[in-house]
C-alpha atoms as a PDB file:
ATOM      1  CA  UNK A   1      -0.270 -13.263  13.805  1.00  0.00           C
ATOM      2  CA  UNK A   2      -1.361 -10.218  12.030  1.00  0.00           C
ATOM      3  CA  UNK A   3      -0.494 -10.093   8.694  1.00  0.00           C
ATOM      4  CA  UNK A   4       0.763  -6.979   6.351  1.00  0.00           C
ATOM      5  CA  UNK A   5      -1.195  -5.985   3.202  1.00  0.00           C
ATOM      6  CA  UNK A   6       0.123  -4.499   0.363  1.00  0.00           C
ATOM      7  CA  UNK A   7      -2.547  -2.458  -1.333  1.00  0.00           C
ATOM      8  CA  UNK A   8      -1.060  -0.332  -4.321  1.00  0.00           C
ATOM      9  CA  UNK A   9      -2.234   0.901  -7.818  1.00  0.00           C
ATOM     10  CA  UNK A  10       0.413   0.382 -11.271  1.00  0.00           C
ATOM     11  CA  UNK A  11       0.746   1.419 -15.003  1.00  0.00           C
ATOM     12  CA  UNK A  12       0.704  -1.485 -17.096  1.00  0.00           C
ATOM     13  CA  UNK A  13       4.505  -0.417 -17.609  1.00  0.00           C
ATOM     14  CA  UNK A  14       5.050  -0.604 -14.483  1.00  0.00           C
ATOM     15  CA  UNK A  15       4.708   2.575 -12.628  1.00  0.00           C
ATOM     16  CA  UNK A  16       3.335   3.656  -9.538  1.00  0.00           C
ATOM     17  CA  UNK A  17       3.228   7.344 -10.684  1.00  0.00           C
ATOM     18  CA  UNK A  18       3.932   9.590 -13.540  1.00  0.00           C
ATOM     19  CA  UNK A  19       7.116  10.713 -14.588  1.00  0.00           C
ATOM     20  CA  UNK A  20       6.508  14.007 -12.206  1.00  0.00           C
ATOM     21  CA  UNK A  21       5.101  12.468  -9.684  1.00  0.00           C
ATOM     22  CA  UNK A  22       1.105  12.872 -11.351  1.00  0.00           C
ATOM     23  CA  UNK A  23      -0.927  10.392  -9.673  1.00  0.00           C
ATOM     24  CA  UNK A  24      -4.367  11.332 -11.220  1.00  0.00           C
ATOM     25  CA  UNK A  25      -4.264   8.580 -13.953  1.00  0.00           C
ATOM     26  CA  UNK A  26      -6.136   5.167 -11.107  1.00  0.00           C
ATOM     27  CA  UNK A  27      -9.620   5.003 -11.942  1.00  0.00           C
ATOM     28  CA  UNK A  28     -11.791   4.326  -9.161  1.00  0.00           C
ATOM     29  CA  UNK A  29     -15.060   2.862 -10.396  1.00  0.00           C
ATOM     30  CA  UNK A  30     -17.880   0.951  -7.807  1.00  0.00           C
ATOM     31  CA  UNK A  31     -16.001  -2.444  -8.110  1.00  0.00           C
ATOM     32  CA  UNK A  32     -12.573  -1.101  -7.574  1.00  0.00           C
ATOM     33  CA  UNK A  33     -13.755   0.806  -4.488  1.00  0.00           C
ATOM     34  CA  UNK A  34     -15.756  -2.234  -3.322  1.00  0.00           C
ATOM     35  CA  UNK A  35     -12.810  -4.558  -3.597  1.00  0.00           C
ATOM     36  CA  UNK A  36     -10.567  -1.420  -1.471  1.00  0.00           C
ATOM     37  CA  UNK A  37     -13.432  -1.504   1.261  1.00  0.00           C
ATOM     38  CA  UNK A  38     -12.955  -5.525   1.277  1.00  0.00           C
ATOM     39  CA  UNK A  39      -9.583  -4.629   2.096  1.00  0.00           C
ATOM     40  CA  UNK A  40      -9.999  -2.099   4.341  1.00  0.00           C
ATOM     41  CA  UNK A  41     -12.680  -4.537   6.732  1.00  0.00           C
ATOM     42  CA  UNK A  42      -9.600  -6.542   8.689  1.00  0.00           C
ATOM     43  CA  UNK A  43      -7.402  -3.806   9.151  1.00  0.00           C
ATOM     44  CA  UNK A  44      -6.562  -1.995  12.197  1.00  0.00           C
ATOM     45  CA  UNK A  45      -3.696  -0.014  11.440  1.00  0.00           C
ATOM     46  CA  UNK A  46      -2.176   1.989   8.090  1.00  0.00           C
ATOM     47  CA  UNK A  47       1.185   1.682   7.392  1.00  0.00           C
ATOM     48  CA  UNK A  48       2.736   4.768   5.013  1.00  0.00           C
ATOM     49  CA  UNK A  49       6.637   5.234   3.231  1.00  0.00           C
ATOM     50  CA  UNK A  50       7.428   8.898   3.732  1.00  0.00           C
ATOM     51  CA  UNK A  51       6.509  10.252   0.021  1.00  0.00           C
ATOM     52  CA  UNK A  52       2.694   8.528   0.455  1.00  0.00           C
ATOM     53  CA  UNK A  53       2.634   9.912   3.927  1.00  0.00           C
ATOM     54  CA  UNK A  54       2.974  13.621   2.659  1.00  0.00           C
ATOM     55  CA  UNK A  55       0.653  12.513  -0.386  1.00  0.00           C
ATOM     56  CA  UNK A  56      -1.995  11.374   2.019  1.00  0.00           C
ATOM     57  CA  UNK A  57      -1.873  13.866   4.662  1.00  0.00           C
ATOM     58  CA  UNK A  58      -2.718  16.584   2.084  1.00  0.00           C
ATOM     59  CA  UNK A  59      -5.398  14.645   0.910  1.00  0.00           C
ATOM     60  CA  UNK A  60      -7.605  12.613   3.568  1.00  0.00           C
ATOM     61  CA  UNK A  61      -7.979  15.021   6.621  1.00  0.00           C
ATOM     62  CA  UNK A  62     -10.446  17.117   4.419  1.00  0.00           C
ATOM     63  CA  UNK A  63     -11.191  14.599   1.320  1.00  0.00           C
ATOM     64  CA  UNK A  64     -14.697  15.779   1.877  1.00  0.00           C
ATOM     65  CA  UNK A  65     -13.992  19.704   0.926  1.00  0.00           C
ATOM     66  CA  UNK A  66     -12.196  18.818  -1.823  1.00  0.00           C
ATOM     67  CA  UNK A  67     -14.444  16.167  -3.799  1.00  0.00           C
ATOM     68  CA  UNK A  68     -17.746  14.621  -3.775  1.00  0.00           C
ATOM     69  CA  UNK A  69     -16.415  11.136  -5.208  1.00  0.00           C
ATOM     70  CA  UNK A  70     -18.433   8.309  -3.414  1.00  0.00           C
ATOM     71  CA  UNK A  71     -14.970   6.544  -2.909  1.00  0.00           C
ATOM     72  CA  UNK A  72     -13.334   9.021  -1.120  1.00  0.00           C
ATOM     73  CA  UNK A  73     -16.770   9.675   1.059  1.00  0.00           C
ATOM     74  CA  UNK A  74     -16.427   5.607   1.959  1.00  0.00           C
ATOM     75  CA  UNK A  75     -12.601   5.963   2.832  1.00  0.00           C
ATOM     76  CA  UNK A  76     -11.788   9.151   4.400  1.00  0.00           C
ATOM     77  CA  UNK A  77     -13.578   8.039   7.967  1.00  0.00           C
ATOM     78  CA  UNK A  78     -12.063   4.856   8.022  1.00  0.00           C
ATOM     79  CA  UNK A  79      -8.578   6.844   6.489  1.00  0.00           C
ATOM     80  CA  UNK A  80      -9.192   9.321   9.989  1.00  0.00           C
ATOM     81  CA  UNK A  81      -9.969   6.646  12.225  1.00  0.00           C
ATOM     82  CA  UNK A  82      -7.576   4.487  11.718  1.00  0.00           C
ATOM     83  CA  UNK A  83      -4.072   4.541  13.550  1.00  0.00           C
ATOM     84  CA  UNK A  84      -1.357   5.500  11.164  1.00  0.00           C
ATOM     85  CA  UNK A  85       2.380   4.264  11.434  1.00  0.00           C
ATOM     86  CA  UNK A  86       4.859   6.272   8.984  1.00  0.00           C
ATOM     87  CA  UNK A  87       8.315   4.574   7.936  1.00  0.00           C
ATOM     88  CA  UNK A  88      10.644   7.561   7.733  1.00  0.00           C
ATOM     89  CA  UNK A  89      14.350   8.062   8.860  1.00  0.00           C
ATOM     90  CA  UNK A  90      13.860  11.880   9.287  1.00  0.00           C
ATOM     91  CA  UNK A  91      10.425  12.607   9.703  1.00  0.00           C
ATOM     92  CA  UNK A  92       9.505  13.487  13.134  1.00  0.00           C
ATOM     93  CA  UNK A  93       5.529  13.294  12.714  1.00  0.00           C
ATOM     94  CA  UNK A  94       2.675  15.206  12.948  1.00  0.00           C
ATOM     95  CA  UNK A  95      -1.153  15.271  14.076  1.00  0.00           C
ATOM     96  CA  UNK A  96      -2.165  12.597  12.069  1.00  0.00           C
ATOM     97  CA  UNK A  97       0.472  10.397  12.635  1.00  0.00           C
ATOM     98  CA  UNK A  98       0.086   7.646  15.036  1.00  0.00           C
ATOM     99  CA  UNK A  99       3.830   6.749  15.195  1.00  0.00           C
ATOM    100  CA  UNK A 100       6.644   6.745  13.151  1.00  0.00           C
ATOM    101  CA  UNK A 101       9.344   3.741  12.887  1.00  0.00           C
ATOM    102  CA  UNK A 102      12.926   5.126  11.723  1.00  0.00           C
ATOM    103  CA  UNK A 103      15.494   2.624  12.804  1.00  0.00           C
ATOM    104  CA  UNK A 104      15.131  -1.659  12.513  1.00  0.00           C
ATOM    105  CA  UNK A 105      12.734  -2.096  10.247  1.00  0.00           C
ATOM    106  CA  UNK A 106      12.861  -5.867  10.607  1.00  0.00           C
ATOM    107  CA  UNK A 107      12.276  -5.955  14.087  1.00  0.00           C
ATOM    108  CA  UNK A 108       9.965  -3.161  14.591  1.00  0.00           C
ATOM    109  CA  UNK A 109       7.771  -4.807  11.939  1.00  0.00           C
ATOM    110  CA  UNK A 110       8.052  -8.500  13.312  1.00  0.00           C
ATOM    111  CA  UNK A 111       7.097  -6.666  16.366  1.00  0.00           C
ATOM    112  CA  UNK A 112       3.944  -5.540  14.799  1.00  0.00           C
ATOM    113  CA  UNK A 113       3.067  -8.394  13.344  1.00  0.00           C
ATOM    114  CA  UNK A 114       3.518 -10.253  16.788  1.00  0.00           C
ATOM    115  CA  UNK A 115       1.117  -8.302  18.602  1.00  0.00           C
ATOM    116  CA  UNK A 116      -2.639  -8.790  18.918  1.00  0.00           C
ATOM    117  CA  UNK A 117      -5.299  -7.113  16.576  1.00  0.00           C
ATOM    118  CA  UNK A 118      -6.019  -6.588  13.223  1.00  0.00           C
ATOM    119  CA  UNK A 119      -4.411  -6.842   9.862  1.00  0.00           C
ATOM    120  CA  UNK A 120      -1.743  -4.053   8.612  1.00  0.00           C
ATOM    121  CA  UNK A 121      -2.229  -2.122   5.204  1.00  0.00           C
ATOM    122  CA  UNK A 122       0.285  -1.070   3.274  1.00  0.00           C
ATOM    123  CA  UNK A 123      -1.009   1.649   0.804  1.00  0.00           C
ATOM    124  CA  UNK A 124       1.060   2.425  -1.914  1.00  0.00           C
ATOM    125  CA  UNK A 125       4.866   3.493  -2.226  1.00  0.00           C
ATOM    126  CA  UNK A 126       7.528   1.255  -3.447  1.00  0.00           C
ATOM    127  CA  UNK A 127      11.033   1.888  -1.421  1.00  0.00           C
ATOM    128  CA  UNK A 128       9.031   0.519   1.501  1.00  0.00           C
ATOM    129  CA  UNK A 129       7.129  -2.340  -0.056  1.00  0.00           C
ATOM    130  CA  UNK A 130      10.495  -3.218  -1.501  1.00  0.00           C
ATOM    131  CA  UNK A 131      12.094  -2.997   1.840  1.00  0.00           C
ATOM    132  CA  UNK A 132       9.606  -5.339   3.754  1.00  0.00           C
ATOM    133  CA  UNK A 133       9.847  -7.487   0.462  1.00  0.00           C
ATOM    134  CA  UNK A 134      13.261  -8.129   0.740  1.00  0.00           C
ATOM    135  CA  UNK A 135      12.666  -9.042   4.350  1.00  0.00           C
ATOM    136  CA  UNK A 136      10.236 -11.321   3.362  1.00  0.00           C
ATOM    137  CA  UNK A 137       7.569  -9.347   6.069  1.00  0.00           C
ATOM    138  CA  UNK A 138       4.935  -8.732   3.299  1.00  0.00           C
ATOM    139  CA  UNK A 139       1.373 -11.474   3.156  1.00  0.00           C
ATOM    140  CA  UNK A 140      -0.183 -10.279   0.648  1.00  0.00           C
ATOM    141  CA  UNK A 141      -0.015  -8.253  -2.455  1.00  0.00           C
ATOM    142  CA  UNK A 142      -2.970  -6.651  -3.693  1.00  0.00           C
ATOM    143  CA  UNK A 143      -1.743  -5.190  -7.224  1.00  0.00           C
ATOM    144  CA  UNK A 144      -4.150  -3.293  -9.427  1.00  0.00           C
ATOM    145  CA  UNK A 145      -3.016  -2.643 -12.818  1.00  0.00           C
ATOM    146  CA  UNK A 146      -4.414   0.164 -14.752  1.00  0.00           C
ATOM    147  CA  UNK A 147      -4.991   0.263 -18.381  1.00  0.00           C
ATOM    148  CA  UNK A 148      -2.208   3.339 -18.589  1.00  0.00           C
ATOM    149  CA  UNK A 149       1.098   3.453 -20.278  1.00  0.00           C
ATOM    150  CA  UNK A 150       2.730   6.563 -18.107  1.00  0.00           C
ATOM    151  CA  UNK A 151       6.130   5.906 -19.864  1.00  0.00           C
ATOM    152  CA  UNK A 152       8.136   6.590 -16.500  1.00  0.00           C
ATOM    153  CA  UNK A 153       8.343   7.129 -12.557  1.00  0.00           C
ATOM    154  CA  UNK A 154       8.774   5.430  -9.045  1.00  0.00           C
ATOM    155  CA  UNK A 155       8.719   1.790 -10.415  1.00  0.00           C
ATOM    156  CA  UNK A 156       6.274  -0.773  -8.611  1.00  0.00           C
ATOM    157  CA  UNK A 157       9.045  -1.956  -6.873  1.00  0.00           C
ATOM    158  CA  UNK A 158      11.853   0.719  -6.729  1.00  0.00           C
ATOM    159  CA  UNK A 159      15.206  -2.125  -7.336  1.00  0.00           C
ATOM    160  CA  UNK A 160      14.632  -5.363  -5.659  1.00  0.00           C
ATOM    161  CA  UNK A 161      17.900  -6.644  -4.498  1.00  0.00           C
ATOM    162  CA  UNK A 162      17.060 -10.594  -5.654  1.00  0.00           C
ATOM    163  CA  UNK A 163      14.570 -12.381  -7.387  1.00  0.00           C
ATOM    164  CA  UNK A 164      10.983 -13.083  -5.040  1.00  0.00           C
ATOM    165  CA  UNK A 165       8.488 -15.852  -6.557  1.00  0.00           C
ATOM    166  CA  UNK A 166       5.196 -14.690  -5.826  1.00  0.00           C
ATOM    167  CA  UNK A 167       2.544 -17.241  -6.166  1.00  0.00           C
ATOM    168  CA  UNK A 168      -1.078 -16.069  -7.575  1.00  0.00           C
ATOM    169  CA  UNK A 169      -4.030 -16.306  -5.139  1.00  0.00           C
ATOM    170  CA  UNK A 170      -7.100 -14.435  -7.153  1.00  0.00           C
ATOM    171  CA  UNK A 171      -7.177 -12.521  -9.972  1.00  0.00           C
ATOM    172  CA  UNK A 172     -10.162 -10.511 -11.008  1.00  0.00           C
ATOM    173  CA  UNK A 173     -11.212  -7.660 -13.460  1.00  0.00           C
ATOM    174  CA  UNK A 174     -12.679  -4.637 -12.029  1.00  0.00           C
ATOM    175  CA  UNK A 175     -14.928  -1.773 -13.841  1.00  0.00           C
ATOM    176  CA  UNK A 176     -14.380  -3.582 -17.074  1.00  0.00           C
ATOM    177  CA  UNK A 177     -10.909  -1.828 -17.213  1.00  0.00           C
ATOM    178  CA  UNK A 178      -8.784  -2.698 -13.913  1.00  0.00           C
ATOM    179  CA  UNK A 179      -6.872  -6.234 -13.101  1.00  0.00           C
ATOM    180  CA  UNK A 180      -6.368  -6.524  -9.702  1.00  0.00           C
ATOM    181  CA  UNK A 181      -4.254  -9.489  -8.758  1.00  0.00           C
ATOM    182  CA  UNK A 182      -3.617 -11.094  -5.225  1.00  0.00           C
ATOM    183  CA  UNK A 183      -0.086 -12.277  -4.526  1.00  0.00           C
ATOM    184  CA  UNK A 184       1.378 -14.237  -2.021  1.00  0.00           C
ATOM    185  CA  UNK A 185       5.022 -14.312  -0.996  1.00  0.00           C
ATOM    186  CA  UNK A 186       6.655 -17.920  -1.772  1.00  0.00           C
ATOM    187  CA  UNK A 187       9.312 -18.464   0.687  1.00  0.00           C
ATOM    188  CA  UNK A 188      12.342 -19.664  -0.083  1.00  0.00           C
ATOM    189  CA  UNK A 189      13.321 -22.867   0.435  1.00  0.00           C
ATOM    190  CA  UNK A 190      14.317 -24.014   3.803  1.00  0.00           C
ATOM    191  CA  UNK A 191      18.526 -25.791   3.778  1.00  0.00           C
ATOM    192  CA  UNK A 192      19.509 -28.127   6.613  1.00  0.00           C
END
């Protein structure tokens, strides 16, 4: 069964972006991009929440043009190449989108999971990753936390409905400056 990645960078408080949206505070050194292109190696298709969609769609078609960062030169192929599935109730698509999923998010993502191939990644976003946390759909969390105090913004994980344990996997420290921290969902115990 494929599984879903979650793949997103937080504030120490908490944040996944500024208080107006700013999203030019993640530093991406060599070992933070390195551990991203680890990522990257098993997956087969990108998953996207509507407000990273629009984010990324402005950003990856042309990365190239707009900096010479050896991160984004590493990404942006794999970014173009790789099928892209947006989760949006009112967005109809465009070029670059490879599908989008707007009604039964449960069973359109147990659907994904069930079929063959590789592993899903779920960049960024929080309504989503709180979504397919609540439905217990998520594998792994992949959370990098910067060394960045943005003092408000979308929170990691916009207002989870109940509590989720999460149990630790690997933790490591990246550029000197960046914990990134693998997660795994603990499911809740089984009644009979």
């Amino acid at each position: 069964m494929r599984k879903i990645i979650y793949w997103v960078h937080t504030s120490v408080d908490g944040f996944i972006d500024g208080p107006n949206g700013e999203f030019d505070w993640p530093a991406m050194g060599p070992g933070l991009s390195a551990y991203s292109a680890g990522l990257d190696k098993g997956v087969d298709t990108l998953l996207f929440g509507r407000p990273v969609w629009e984010m990324m769609v402005g950003f990856w078609p042309n990365a190239e043009s707009i900096t010479d960062d050896p991160h984004t030169a590493a990404f942006a192929p794999f970014w173009r190449a790789t099928p892209k599935i947006v989760f949006s109730r009112s967005y109809g698509g465009d070029d670059w989108t490879s599908r989008v999923i707007s009604e039964d998010l449960a069973g359109e993502v147990a659907a994904l999971k069930a079929q063959p191939g590789g592993d899903m990644l779920l960049t960024g976003g929080a309504t989503l990753a709180a979504e397919l946390t609540e439905l217990g759909l998520i594998d792994d969390y992949h959370i990098a936390v910067h060394p960045v105090v943005l003092g408000g913004g979308r929170r990691l994980f916009a207002t989870p409905e109940h509590r989720h344990n999460l149990r630790l996997v690997n933790s490591q420290l990246q550029d000197n400056q960046v914990v990134v921290s693998q997660y795994q969902l603990v499911p809740p115990p089984t009644t009979t």
